[in-house]
XYZ file of C-alpha atoms in Angstrom:
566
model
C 0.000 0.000 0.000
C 1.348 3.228 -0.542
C 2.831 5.505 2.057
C 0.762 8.247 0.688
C -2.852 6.458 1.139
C -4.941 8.589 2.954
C -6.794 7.397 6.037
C -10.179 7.605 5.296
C -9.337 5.079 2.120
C -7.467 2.865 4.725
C -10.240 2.504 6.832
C -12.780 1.708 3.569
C -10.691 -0.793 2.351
C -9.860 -2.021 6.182
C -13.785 -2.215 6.296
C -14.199 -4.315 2.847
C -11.705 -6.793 3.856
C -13.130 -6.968 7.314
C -16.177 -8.308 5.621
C -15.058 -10.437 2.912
C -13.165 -12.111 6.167
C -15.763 -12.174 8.721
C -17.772 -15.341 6.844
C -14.975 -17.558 7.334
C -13.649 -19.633 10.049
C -10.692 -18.272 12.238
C -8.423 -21.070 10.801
C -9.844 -20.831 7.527
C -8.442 -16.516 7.867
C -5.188 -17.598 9.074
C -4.354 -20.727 6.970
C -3.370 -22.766 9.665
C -4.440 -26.314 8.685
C -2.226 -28.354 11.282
C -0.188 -30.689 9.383
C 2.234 -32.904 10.614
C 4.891 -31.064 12.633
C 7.638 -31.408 9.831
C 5.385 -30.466 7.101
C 4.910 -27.136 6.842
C 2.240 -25.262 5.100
C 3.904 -22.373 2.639
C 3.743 -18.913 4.716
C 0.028 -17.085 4.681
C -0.784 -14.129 5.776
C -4.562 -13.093 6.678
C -6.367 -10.981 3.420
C -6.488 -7.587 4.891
C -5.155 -3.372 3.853
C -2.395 -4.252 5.298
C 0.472 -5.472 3.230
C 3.972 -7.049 4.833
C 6.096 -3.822 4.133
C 7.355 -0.690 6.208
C 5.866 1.697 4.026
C 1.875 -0.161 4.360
C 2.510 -0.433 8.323
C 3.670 2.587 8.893
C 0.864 4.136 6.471
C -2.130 2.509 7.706
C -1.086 2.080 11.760
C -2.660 3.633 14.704
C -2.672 2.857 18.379
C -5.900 2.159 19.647
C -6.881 4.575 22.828
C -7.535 1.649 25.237
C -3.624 1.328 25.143
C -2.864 5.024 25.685
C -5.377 4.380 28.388
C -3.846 2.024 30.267
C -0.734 3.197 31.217
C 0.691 0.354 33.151
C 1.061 -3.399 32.937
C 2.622 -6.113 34.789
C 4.261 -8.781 33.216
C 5.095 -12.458 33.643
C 8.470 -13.435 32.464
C 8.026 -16.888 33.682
C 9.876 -20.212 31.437
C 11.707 -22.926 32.879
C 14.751 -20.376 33.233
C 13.248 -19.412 36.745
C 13.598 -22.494 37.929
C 17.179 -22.828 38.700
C 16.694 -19.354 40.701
C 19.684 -17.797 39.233
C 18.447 -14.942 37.139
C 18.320 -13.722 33.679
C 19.699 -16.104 30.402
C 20.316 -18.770 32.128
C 19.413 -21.479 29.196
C 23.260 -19.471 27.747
C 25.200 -19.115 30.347
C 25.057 -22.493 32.282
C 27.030 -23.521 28.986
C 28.997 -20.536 29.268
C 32.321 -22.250 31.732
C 33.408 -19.400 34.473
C 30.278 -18.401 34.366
C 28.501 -18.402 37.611
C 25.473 -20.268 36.342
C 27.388 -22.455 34.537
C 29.091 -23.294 37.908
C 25.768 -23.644 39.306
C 24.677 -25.907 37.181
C 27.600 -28.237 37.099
C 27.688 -28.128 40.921
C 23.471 -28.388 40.882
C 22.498 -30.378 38.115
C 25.677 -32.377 36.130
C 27.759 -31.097 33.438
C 26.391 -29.676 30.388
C 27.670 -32.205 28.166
C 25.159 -34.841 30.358
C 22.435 -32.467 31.697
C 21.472 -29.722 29.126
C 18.867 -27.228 29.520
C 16.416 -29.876 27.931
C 16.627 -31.365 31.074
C 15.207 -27.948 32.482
C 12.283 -27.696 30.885
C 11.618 -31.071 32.420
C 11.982 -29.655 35.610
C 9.563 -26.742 34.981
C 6.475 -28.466 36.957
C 4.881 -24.724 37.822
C 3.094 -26.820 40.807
C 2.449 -24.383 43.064
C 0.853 -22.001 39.927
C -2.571 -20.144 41.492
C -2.816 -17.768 38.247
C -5.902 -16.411 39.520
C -4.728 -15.194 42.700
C -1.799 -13.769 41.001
C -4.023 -11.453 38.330
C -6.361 -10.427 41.217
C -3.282 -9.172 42.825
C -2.356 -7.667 39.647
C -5.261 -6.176 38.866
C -5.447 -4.600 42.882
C -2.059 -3.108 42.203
C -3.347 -1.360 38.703
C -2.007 -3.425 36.369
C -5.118 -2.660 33.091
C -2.989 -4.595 30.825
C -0.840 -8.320 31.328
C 1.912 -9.888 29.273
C 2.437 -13.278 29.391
C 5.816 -14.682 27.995
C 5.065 -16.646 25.422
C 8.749 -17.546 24.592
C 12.073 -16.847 25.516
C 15.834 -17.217 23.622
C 15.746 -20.752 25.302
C 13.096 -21.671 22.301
C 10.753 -23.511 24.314
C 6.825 -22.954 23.670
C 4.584 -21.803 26.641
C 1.484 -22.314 24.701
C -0.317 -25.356 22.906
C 1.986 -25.294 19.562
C 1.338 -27.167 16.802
C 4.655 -26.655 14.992
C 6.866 -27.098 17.785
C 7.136 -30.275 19.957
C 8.953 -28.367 22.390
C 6.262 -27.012 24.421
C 4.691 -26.573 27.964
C 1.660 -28.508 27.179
C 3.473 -31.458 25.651
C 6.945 -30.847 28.708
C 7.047 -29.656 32.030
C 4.161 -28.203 33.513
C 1.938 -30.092 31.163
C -0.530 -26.986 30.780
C -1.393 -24.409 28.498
C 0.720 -21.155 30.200
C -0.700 -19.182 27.782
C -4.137 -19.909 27.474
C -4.627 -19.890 31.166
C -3.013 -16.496 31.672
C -5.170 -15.403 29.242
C -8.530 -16.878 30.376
C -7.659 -15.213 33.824
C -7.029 -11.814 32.259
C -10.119 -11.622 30.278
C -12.546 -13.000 33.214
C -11.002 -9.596 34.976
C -11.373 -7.274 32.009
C -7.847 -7.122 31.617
C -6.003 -6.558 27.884
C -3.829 -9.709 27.123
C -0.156 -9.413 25.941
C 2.225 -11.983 24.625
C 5.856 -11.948 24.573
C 8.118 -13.187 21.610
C 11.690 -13.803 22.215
C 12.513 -16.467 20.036
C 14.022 -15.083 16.770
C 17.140 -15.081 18.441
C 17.286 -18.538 19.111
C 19.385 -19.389 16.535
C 22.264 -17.948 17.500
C 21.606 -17.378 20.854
C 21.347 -21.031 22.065
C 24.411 -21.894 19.689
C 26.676 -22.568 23.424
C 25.086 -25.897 23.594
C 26.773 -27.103 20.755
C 29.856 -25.642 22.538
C 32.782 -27.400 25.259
C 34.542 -26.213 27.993
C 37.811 -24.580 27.691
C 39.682 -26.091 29.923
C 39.547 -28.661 32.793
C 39.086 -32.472 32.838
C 36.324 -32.369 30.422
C 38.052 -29.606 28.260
C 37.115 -30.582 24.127
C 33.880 -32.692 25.141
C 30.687 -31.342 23.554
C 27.800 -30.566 25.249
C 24.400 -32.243 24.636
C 23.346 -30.259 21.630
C 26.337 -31.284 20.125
C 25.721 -35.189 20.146
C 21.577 -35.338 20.695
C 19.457 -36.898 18.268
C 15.883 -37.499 17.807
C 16.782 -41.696 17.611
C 18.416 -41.332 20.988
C 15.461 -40.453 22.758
C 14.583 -43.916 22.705
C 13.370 -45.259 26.102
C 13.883 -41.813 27.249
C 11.039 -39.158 28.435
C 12.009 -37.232 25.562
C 11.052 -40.499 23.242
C 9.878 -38.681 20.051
C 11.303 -35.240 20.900
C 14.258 -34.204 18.425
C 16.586 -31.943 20.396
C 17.714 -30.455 17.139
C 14.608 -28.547 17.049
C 14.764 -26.939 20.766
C 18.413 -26.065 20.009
C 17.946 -24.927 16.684
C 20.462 -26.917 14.547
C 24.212 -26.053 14.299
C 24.082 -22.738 12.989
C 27.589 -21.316 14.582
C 29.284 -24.050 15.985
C 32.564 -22.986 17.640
C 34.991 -25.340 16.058
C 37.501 -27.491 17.936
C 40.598 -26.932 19.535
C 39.863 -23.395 21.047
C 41.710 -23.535 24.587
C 41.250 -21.553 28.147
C 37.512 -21.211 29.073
C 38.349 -17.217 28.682
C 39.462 -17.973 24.860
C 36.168 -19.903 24.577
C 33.791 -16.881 25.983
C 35.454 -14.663 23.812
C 35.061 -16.735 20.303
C 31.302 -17.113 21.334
C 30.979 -12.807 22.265
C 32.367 -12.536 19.081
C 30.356 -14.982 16.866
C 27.092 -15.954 18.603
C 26.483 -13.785 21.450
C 26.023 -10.377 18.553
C 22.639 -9.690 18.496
C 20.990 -9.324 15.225
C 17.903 -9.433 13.628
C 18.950 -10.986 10.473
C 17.690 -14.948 9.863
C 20.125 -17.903 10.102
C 21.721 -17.879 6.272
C 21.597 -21.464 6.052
C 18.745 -22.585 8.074
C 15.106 -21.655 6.896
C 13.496 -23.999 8.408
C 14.221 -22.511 11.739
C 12.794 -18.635 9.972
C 9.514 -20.552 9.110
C 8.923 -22.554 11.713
C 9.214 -19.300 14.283
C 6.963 -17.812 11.348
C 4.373 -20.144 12.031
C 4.347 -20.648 15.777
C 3.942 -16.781 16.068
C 1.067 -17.030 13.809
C -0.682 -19.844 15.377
C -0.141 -17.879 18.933
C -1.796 -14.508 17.447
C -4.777 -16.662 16.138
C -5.175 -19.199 18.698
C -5.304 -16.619 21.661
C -5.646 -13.643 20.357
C -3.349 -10.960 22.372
C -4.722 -7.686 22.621
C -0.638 -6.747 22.678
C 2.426 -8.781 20.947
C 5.626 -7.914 22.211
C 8.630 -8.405 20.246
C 12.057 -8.252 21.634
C 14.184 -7.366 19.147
C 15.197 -4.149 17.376
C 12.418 -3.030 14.940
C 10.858 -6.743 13.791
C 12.519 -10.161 14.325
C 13.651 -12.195 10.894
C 13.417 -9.516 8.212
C 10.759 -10.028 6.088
C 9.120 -12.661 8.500
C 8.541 -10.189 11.211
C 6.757 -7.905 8.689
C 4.753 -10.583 7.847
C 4.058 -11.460 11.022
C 2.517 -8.347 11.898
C 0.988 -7.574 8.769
C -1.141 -10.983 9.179
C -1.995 -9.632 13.063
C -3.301 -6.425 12.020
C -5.457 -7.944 9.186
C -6.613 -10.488 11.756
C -7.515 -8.380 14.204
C -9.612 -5.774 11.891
C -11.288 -9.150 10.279
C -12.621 -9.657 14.439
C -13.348 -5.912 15.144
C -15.303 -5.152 12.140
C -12.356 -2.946 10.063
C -11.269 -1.416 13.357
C -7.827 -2.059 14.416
C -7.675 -2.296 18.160
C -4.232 -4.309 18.735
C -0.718 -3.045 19.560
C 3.165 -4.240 18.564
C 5.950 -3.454 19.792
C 9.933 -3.241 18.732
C 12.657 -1.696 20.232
C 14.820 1.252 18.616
C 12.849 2.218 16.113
C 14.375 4.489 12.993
C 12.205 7.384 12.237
C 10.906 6.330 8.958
C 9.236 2.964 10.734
C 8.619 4.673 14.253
C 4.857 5.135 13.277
C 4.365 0.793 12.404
C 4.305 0.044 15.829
C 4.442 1.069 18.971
C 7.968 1.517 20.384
C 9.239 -0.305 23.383
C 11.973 0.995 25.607
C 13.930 -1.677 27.538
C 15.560 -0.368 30.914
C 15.227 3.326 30.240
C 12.636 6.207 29.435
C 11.862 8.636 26.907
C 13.671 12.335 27.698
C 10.988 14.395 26.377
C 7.191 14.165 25.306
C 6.424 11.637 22.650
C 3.778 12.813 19.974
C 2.830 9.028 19.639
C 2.224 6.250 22.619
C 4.901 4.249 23.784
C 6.100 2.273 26.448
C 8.914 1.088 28.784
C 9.705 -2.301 29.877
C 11.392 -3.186 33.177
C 11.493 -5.282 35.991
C 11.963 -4.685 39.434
C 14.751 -7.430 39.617
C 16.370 -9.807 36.733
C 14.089 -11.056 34.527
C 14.192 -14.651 35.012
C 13.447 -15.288 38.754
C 16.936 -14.596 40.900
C 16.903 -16.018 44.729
C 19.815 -13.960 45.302
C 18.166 -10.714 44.495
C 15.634 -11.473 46.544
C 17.636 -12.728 49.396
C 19.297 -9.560 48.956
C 17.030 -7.035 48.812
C 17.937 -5.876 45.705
C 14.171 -5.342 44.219
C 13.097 -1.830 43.064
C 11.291 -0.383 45.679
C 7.878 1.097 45.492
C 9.005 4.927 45.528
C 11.265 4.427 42.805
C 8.550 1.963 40.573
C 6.133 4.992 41.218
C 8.338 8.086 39.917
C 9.271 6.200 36.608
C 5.527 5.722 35.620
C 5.095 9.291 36.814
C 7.781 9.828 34.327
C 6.535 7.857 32.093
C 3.279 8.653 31.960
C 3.988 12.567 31.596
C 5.822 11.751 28.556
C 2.627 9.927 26.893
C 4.357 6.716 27.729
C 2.857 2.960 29.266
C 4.652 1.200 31.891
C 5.292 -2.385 31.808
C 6.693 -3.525 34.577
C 7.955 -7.153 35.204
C 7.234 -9.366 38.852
C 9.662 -12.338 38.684
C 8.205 -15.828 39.181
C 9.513 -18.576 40.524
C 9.898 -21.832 38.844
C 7.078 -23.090 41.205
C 4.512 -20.255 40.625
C 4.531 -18.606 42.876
C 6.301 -15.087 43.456
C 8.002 -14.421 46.869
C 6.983 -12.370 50.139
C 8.989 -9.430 49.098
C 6.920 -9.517 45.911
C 3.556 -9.554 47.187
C 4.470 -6.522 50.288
C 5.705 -4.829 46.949
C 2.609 -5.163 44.877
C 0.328 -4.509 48.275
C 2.534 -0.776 48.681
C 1.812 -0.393 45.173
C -1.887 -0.978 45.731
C -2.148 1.706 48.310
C -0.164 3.915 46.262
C -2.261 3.242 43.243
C -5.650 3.387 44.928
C -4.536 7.476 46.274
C -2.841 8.577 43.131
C -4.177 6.564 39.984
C -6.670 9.507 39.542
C -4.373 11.243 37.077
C -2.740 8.063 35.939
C -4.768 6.298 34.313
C -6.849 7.865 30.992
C -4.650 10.909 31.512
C -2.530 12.039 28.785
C 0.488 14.544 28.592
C 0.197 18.387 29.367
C 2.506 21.096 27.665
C 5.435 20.347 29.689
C 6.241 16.915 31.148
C 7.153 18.395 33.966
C 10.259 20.848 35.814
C 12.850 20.613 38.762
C 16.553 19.713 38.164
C 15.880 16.263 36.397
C 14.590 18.286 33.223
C 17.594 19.946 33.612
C 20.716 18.755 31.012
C 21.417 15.690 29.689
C 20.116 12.623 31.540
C 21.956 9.561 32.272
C 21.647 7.467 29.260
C 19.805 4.086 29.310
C 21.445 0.793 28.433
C 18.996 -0.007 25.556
C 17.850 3.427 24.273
C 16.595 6.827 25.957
C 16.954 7.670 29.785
C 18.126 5.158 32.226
C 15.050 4.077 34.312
C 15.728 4.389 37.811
C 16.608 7.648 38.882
C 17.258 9.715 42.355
C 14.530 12.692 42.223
C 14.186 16.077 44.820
C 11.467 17.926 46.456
C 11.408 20.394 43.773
C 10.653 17.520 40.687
C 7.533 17.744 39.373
C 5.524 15.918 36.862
C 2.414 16.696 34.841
C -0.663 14.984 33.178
C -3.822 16.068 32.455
C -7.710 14.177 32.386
C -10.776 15.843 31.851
C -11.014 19.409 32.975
C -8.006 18.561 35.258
C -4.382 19.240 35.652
C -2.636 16.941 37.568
C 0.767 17.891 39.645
C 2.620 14.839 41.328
C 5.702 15.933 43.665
C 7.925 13.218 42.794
C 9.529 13.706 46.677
C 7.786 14.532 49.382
C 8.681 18.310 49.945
C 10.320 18.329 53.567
C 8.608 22.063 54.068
C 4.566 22.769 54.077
C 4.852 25.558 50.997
C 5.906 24.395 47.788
C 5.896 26.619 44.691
C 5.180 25.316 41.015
C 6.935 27.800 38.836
C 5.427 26.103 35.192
C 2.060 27.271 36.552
C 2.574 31.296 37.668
C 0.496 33.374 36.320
C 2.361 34.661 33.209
C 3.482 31.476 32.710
C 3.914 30.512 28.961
C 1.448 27.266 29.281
C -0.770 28.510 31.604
C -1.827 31.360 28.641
C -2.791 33.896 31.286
C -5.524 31.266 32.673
C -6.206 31.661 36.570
C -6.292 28.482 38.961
C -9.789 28.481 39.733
C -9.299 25.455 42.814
C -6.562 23.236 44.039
C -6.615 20.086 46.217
C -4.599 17.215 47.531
C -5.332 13.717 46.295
C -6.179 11.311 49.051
C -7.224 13.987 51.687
C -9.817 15.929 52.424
C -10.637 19.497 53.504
C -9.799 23.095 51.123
C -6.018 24.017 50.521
C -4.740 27.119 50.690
C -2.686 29.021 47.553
C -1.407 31.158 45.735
C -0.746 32.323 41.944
C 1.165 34.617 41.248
C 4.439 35.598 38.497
C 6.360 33.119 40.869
C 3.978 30.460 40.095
C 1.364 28.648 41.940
C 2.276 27.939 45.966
C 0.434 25.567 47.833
C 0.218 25.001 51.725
C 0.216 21.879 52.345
C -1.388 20.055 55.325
C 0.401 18.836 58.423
C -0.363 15.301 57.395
C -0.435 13.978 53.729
C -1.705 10.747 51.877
C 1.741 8.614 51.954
C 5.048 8.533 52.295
C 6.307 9.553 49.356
C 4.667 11.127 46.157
C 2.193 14.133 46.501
C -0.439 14.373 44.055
C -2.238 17.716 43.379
C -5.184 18.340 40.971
C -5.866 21.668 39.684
C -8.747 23.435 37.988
C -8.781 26.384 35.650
C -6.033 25.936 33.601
C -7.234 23.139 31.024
């Protein structure tokens, strides 16, 4: 479609197709017929104004306002990777020797070359899983939206897959992760996301084919190396080809590298680069992740797919991939689009296809279009030692990043580790129950809000912020009594003090009286979120001052709303 297609054509061709569509079966739209495993159907994508390219994605997208709604999310990043307890990537670095997990393991489970990370998944029983008590602690904490990961680097299938073996209905917790986060989402009212990690299988799992460096088992492959469907034999895999959960020898370091050191290095330099790019000799592997991701758009239907890569996964795959989920979608709503993707660094030109994602960091300044941040309050797999540690995020910090956030026109989606088990830990659930009190004072201006003039004023608007690890502002950051953040809702303003002042009169200079973005309006009433009873102020050229009371709602934030300005 061409960049230059205006919108009200879009939407009558989005409407036509939408029809044409509606008459048919949901499998019969997505041209999924379920073949055998190993024979797979040529790649389909659903009839729809959307075609698989930059410029019809970028023409034809818009976020739907439910999203820019919402404005904060919790997310499971649960796989059998959480069940070791030893954080994030895992399923790499217990093949990784000198690597503390890979210690772990050895010292845990058995060397790699014995016990791989097939053996893992095994282990995944998720026995202790209550995933309705989870959402309604979720949904008590504010969360409108939840992601569910669907699949990780580890390439293992939380959902009921029909092109990949390697799944959690078939291993492990013998159960549908996906279907069942998803039934308890929608029985709360609660939008339903999906993660999708698992382009970067192909490289990224490429250690298992891998050795140690040194030591007495220096040279001797590990399982991935050696493992063949015939092997399984008598076996609890029987029937299960390890070829397809490791993804086939794609990089293979080759023999005779020495000094566990020498080893990390070849695979930093070969395997562990991050690209988007498909395996050049392996297309199987691009069509098979083609297919899976279309059978997990269809079968459950996500409100949200994330995407963790940089733009789309697998070139022309990923645009494919989306372009069939749009279609879809607009087939079920009737020519509206009410779905969301997201990618990660987006260039300008394809900014507008999606909706981007920032990992670990913010945006530094208002975004014209919704987007959103994903974090976590710990690693993302499940890490005891964090937890023993006290090393989560605390409340007061969680809460000034979506205050951030949200000021910027920006969603928060913010990660609670799992354990292996099911269950998350006590410092978890006194987290989430801060963040419900927190939520059920302040959410006023949070949620439906959207950005004012300014984001906001005090010294962190003030030169260049820290920069994040994986694009825009790092996420955590100290804040003083003189930050202040802005959204608006309604006929309201909304002022949250992103530290509690430590004197009764604080003055908001964006809002004096010959203030720029208050165009000579007059504050007309002002009052304290959470308490009750008239405040007394000011405005004035200085700006608006406000007495506080003696005692306010909290221990941290302050939240003012404000009438007359809007």
């Amino acid at each position: 479609m061409s960049r230059h297609l205006s919108r009200r054509e879009f939407v009558r061709r989005a409407a036509a197709a939408a029809g044409a569509a509606a008459a048919a079966p949901l499998w019969a739209r997505s041209a999924i017929a379920a073949p055998a495993a190993r024979q797979l159907p040529p790649r389909r994508i659903a009839s729809g104004p959307f075609q698989p390219t930059w410029d019809s994605l970028t023409a034809g997208y818009r976020c739907p306002d439910w999203f820019r709604d919402a404005k904060f999310g919790i997310w499971a990043h649960w796989s059998a990777q959480c069940v070791p307890e030893q954080g994030d990537w895992y399923g790499r670095k217990m093949y990784l020797q000198g690597d503390p997990s890979y210690e772990y393991h050895v010292k845990t489970y058995g060397h790699p070359s014995k016990v791989g990370f097939m053996e893992i998944d095994r282990q995944w029983t998720a026995d202790r899983w209550d995933p309705d008590a989870l959402m309604d602690r979720y949904q008590r904490a504010g969360a409108k939206y939840f992601f569910a990961l669907a699949n990780h680097h580890d390439n293992f299938d939380n959902f009921d897959s029909t092109y990949h073996a390697w799944n959690s209905v078939r291993i492990g917790p013998k159960k549908d992760i996906i279907g069942t986060w998803a039934k308890a989402a929608r029985d709360r009212g609660i939008k339903f996301g999906v993660s999708n990690h698992s382009a970067h299988a192909w490289h990224w799992f490429q250690v298992a084919y891998g050795y140690d460096g040194e030591g007495p088992l220096a040279g001797v492959r590990y399982d991935a190396y050696r493992l063949r469907k015939a092997d399984g034999k008598g076996t609890w895999w029987e029937g299960l080809d390890p070829q397809e959960l490791y993804t086939g020898r794609n990089i293979v370091i080759p023999d005779g590298i020495t000094g566990a050191r020498a080893v990390l290095d070849w695979h930093d330099k070969h395997d562990g680069q991050w690209t988007e790019a498909p395996p050049p000799d392996n297309q199987a592997f691009v069509d098979r992740w083609f297919l899976r991701c279309q059978e997990l758009m269809d079968k459950y239907q996500p409100d949200v797919v994330y995407f963790d890569d940089t733009e789309l996964p697998l070139g022309q795959a990923g645009l494919d991939a989306v372009a069939h989920f749009y279609n879809s979608s607009m087939a079920r709503h009737g020519g509206a689009l009410d779905v969301v993707v997201t990618g990660k660094k987006m260039t300008a030109a394809h900014r507008a296809a999606v909706v981007e994602d920032i990992e670990r960091g913010v945006a530094t300044e208002i975004r014209p279009a919704p987007w959103q941040t994903d974090t976590c309050i710990g690693d993302w797999h499940y890490s005891r030692a964090i937890a023993e540690e006290n090393r989560y995020k605390t409340v007061p910090q969680v809460v000034d990043m979506l205050l951030d956030i949200v000021s910027k026109n920006g969603n928060l989606m913010l990660s609670i580790p799992v354990r292996g088990n099911g269950t998350i830990d006590e410092r978890e659930i006194a987290f989430l129950d801060e963040l419900t009190t927190w939520m059920r004072v302040n959410g006023e201006g949070i949620f439906g809000s959207r950005p004012w003039q300014v984001y906001g004023e005090g010294p962190s608007t003030e030169g260049a912020p820290e920069a994040g690890r994986f694009g825009g502002a790092r996420d955590v950051r100290a804040y003083t009594t003189r930050d202040v953040r802005f959204t608006t809702r309604g006929d309201a303003l909304y002022a949250y003090l992103l530290a509690k002042p430590s004197e009764p009169r604080v003055t908001i200079a964006s809002l004096a009286a010959t203030s720029p973005h208050t165009s000579g309006r007059k504050v007309e009433d002002v009052s304290l979120l959470g308490a009750d009873g008239k405040l007394q102020w000011t405005q004035d050229a200085s700006g608006l001052t406000v007495q506080l009371p003696d005692v306010t709602p909290g221990d941290h934030t302050v939240a003012l709303q404000i009438k007359g300005l809007l």
